[in-house]
Short mmCIF file of C-alpha atoms in Angstrom, two decimals:
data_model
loop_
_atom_site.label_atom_id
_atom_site.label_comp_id
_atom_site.label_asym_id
_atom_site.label_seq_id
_atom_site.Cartn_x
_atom_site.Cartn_y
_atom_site.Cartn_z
CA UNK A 1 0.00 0.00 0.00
CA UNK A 2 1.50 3.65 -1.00
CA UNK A 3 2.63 5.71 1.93
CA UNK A 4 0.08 8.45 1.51
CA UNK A 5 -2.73 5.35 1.74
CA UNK A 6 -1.10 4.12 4.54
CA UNK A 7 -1.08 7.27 6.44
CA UNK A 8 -4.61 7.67 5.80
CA UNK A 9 -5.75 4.26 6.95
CA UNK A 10 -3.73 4.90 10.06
CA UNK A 11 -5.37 8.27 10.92
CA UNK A 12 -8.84 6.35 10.46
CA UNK A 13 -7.74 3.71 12.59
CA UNK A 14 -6.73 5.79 15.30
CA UNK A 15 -9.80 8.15 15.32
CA UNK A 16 -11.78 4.66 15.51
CA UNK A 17 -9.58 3.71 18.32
CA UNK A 18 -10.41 7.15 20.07
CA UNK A 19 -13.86 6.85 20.20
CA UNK A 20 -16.37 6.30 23.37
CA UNK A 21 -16.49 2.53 24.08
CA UNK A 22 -20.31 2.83 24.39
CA UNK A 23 -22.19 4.43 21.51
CA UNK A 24 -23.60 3.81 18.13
CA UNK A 25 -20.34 1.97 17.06
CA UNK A 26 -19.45 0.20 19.78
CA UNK A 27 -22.19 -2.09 18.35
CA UNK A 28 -21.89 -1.47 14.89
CA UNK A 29 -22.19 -3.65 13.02
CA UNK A 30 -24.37 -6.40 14.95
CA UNK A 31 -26.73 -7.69 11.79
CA UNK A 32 -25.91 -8.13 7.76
CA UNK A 33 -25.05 -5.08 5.36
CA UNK A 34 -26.35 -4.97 1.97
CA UNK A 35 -24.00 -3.43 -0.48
CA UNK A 36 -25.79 -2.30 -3.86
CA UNK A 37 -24.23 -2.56 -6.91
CA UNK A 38 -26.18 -0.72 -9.32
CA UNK A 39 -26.11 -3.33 -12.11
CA UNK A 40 -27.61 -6.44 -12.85
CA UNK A 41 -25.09 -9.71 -11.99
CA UNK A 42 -22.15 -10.27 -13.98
CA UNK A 43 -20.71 -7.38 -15.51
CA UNK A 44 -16.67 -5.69 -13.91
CA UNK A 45 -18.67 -3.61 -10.84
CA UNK A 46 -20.24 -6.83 -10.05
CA UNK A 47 -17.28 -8.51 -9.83
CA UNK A 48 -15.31 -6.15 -7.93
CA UNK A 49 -18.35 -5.87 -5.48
CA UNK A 50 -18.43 -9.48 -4.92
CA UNK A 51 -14.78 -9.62 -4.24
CA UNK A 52 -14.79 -6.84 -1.94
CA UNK A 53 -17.93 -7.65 -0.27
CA UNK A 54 -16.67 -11.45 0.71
CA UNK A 55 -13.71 -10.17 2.42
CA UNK A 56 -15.39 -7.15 4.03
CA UNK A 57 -17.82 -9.64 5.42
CA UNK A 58 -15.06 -10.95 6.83
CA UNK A 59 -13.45 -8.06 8.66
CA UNK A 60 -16.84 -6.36 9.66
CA UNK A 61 -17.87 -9.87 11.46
CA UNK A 62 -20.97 -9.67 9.81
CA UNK A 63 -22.48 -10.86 6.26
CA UNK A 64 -22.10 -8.21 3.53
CA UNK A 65 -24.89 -9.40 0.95
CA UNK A 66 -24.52 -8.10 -2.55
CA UNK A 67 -27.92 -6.44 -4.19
CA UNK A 68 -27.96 -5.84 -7.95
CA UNK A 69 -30.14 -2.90 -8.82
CA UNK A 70 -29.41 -2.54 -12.33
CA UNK A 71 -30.67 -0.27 -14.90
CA UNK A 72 -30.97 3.62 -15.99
CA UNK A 73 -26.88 4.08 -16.28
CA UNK A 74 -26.98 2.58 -12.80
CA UNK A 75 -29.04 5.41 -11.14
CA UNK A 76 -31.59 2.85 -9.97
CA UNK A 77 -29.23 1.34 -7.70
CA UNK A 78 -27.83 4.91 -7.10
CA UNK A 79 -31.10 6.21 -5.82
CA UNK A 80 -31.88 3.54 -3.55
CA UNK A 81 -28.57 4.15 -1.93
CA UNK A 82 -29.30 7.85 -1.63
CA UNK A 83 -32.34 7.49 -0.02
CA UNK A 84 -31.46 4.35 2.47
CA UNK A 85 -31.36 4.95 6.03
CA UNK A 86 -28.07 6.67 7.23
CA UNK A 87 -27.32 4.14 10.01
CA UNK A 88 -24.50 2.51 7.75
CA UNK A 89 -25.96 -0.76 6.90
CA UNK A 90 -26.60 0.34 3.49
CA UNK A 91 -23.62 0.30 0.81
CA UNK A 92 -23.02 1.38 -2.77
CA UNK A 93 -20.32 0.98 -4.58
CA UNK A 94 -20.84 3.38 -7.02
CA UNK A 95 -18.71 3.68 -10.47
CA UNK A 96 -17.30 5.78 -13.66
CA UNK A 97 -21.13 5.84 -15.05
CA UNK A 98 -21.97 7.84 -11.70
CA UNK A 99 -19.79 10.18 -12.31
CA UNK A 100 -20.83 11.03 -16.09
CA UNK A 101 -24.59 10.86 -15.50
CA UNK A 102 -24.80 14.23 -14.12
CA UNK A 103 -23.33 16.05 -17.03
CA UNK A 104 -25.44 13.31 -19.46
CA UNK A 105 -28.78 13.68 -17.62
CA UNK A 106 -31.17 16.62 -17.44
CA UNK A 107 -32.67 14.91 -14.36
CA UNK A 108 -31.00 12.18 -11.92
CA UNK A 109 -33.00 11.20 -9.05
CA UNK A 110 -30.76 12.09 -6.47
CA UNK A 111 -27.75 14.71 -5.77
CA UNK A 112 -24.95 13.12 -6.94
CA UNK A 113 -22.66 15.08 -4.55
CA UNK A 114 -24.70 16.29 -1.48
CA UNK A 115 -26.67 12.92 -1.22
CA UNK A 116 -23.69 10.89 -0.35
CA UNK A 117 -20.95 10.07 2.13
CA UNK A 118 -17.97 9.20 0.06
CA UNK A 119 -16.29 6.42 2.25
CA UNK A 120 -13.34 5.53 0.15
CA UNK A 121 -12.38 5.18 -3.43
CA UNK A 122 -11.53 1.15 -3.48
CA UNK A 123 -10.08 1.00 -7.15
CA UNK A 124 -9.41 2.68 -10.01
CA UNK A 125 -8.95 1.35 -13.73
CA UNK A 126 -7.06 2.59 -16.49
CA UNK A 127 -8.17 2.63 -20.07
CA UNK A 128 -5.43 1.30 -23.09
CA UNK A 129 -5.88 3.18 -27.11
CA UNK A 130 -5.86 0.16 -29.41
CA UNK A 131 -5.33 0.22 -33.19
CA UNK A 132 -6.33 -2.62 -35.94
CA UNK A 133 -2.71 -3.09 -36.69
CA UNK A 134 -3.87 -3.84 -40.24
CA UNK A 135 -5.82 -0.33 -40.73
CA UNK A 136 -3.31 1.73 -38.51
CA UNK A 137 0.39 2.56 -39.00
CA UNK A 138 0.90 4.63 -35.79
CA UNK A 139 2.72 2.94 -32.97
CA UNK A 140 3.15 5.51 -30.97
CA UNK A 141 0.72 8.95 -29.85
CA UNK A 142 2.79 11.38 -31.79
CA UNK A 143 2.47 9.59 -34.91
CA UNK A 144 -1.46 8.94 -34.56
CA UNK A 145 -1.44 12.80 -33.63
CA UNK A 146 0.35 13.31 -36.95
CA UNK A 147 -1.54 10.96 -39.02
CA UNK A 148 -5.33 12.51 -37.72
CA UNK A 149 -3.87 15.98 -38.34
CA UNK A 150 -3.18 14.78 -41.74
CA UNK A 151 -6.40 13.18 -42.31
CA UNK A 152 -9.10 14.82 -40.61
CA UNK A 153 -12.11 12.76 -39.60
CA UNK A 154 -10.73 9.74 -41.72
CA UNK A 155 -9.41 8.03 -37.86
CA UNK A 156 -12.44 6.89 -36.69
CA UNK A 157 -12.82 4.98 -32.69
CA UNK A 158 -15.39 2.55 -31.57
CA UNK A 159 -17.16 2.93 -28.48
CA UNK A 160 -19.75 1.58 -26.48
CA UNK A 161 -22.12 4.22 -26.77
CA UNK A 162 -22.18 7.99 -27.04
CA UNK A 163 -21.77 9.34 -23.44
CA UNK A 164 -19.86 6.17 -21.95
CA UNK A 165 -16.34 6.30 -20.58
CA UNK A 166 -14.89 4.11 -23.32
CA UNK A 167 -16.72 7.35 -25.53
CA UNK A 168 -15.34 10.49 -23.53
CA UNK A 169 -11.86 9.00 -23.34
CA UNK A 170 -12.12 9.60 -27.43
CA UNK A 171 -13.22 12.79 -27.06
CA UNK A 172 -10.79 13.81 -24.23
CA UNK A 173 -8.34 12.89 -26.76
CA UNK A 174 -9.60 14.43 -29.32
CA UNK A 175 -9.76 17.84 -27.65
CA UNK A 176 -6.04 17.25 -25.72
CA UNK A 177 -4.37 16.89 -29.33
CA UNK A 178 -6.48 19.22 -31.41
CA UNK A 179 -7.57 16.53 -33.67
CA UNK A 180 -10.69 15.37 -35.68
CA UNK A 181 -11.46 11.65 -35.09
CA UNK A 182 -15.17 9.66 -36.06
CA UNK A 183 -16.94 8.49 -33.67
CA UNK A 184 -18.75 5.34 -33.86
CA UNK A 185 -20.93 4.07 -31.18
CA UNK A 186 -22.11 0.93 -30.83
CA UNK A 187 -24.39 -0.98 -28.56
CA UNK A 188 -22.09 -2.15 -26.24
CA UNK A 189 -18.61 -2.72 -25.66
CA UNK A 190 -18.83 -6.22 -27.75
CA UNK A 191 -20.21 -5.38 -30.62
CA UNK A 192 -17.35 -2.46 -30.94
CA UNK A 193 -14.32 -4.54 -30.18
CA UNK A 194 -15.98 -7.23 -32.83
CA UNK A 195 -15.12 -4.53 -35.71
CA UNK A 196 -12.45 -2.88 -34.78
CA UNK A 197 -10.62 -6.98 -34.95
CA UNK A 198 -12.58 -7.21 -38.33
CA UNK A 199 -11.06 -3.91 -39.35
CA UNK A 200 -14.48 -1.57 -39.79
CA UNK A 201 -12.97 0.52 -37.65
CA UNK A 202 -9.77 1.78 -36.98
CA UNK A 203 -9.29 2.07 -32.70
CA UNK A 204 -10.70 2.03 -29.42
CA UNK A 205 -10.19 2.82 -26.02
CA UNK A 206 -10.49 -0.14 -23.47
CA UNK A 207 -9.59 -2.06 -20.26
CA UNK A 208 -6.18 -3.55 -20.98
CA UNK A 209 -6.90 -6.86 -19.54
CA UNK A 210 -10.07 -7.13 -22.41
CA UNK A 211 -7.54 -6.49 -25.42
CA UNK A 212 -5.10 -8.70 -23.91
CA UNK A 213 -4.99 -11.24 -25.93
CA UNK A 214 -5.42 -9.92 -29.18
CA UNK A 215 -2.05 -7.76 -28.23
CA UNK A 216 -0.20 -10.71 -28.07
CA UNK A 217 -1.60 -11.85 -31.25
CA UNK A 218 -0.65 -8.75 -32.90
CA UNK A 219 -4.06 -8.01 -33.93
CA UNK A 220 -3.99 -5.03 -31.88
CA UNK A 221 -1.22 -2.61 -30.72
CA UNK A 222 -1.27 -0.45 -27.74
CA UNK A 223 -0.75 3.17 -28.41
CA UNK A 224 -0.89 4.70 -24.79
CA UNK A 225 -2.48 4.31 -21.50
CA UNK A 226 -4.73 6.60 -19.25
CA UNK A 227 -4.01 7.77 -15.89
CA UNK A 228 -1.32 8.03 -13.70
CA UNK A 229 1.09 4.67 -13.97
CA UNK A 230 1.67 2.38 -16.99
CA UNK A 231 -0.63 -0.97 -16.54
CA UNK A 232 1.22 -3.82 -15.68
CA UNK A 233 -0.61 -5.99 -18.48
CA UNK A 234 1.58 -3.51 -20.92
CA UNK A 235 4.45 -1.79 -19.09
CA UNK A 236 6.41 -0.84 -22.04
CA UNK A 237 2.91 1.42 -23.34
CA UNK A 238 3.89 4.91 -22.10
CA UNK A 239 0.90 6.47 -20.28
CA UNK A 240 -0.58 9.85 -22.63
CA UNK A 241 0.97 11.89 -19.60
CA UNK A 242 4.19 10.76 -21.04
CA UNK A 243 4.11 11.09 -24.69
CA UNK A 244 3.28 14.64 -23.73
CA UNK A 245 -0.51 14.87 -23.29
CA UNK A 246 -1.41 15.16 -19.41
CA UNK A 247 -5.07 15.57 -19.71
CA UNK A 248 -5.67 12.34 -20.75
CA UNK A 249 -5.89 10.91 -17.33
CA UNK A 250 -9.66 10.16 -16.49
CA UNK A 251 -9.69 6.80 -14.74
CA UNK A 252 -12.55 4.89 -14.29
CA UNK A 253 -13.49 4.73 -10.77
CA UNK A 254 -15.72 2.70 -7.82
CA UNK A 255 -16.34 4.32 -4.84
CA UNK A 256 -18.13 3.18 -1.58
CA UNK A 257 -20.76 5.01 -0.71
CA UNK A 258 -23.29 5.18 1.95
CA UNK A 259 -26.37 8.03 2.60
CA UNK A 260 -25.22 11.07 3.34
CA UNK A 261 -25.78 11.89 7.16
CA UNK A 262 -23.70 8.57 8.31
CA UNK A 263 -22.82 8.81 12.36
CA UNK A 264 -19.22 9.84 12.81
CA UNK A 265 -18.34 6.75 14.59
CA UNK A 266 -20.07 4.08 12.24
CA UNK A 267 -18.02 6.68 9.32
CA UNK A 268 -14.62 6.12 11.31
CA UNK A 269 -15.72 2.45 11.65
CA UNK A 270 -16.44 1.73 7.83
CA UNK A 271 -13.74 3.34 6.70
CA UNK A 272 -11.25 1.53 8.92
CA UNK A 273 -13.00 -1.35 7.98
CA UNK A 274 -12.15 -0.73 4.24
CA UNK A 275 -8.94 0.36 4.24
CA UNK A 276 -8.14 -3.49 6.35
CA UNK A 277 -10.36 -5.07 3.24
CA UNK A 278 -8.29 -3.21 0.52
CA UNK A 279 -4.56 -3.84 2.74
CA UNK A 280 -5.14 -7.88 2.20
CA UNK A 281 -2.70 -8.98 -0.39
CA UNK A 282 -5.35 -11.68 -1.35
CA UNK A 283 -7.87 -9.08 -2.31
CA UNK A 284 -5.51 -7.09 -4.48
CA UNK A 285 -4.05 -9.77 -6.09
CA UNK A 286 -7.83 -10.86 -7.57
CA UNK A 287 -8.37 -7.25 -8.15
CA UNK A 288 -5.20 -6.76 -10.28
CA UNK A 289 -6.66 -10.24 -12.15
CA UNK A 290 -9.16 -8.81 -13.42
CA UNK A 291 -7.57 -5.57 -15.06
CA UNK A 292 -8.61 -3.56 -11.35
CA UNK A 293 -6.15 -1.20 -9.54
CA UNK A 294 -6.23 -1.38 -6.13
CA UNK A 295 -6.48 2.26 -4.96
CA UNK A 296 -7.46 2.85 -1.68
CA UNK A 297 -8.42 6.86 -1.43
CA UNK A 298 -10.47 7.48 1.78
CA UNK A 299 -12.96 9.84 3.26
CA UNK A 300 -12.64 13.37 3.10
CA UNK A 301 -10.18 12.48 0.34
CA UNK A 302 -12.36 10.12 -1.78
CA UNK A 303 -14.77 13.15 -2.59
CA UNK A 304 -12.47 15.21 -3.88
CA UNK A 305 -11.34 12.40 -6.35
CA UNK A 306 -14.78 12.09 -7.30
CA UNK A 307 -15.15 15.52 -7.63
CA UNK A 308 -12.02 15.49 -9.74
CA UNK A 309 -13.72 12.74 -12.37
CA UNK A 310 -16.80 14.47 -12.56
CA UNK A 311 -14.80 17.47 -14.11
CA UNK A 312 -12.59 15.65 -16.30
CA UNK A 313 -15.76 14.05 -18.00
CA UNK A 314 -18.05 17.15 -18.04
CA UNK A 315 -15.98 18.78 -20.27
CA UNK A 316 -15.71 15.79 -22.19
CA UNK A 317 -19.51 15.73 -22.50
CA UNK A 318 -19.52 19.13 -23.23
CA UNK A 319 -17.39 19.11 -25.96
CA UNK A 320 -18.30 16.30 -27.87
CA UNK A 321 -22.14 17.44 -27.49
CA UNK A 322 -23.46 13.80 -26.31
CA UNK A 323 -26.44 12.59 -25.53
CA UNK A 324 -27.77 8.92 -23.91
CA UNK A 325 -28.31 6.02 -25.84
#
């Protein structure tokens, strides 16, 4: 675990350690939690969820039962969070979609900001640019830079749908470089990587450990990473920040979450809670599996993160004018 992560688990720890031995937490938690995980069984939140809930369950002393609530870019589940009782047996773990919705939506049913208690940001994942090695040249971001310049519009990068991360990361590009790409949605993240092997389109941005394979193969070749650090799945792809384009760092992102108006001490115990989950090697090690980075950014911290998303993607949406599917 970094030193700054450290540090902040400690200071939780401690203020846990500090409080009244009677009280709310002193008998917190003494009956199951329900974490929600605003999407129906199966898909990367799921998994992480179920993953994070087993060993939670563990460290809590109490079951932590997972409860899809899918549907509506995962406000459903959002909502229900939001408007759960405040006593801190109701969890979300909330991702990247909840942080574009309010910039994609007219109306969400819930304040995406002021609603919640931000307990800790338990992983973060960065997105890989592919190209059809067959269809693209470029190997490297300067020379796709050159080649769009040179070709306006004639680049063109599948997504999953206008407004979705693996969209906005296009159009974050797009706007970093001053170039002119085409955008093609599709319904769903399958249907996109399906053409861009069969060479109708030209590149995409996606989680490294989905485009793994077809690396290897040759099929595809990385161009660059988002966010901070290189992925270990490709750690000779520079990350954008390095060949010179910084702003092309949104990471998707899950957050816990509970209602806002949580009792300090069940807070301090939660959070200490979830830092222990995130320190066991045996959870990171099936997080990093499945193309997760552990990153363990707690409360009052985690909002600010969250804030920090929001931003990046807002302009995003902004720029590229999009609308939901």
């Amino acid at each position: 675990m970094p030193n700054c992560t450290r540090r902040s688990y400690l200071a939780s720890a401690l203020l846990a350690a500090m409080l009244p031995a009677s009280g709310f937490a002193a008998d917190f938690p003494n009956r199951p939690l329900r974490l929600i995980v605003p999407y129906n069984a199966g898909g990367s939140t799921d998994l992480l969820g179920r993953i994070f809930a087993q060993r939670l369950s563990t460290v809590l002393g109490q079951p932590v039962i997972v409860e899809n609530n899918g549907g509506a870019a995962s406000m459903i589940g959002s909502g229900l969070v939001a408007r759960a009782a405040p006593d801190g047996y109701t969890l979300g773990l909330l991702d990247t979609a909840f942080a574009i919705n309010p910039s994609l939506y007219a109306k969400i049913p819930y304040n995406s900001l002021r609603d919640f208690d931000f307990l800790s940001v338990i992983a973060t994942a960065n997105a890989v640019l592919v190209v059809n090695t067959q269809r693209v040249k470029a190997r490297t971001v300067a020379e796709l830079v050159a080649q769009a310049k040179a070709q306006p519009d004639q680049l063109s990068f599948a997504s999953a749908g206008s407004g979705t991360v693996i969209h906005l990361h296009g159009e974050i590009l797009k706007s970093a470089a001053g170039i002119k790409l085409l955008h093609v949605p599709y319904k769903g993240a399958g249907p996109a990587i399906s053409d861009l092997l069969g060479g109708q389109v030209d590149m995409m941005f996606n989680l490294a450990g989905l485009v793994t394979q077809q690396v290897q193969s040759g099929t595809l070749a990385p161009i660059a990473v988002t966010g901070q650090a290189r992925s270990r799945l490709f750690p000779q792809t520079p990350t954008f920040a390095e060949a010179g384009y910084s702003g092309v760092d949104a990471a998707s992102l899950w957050v816990v979450a509970t209602p806002k108006g949580l009792p300090a001490d069940v807070h301090a115990r939660l959070v200490q809670a979830i830092g222990k989950t995130m320190e066991e090697p045996e959870v990171q090690a099936k997080l990093a599996e499945n193309s997760f980075e552990p990153t363990v950014i707690p409360a009052p911290r985690a909002i600010n993160f969250v804030e920090q998303q929001m931003s990046k993607f807002s302009a995003a949406v902004k720029a590229s004018g999009a609308t939901p599917n």
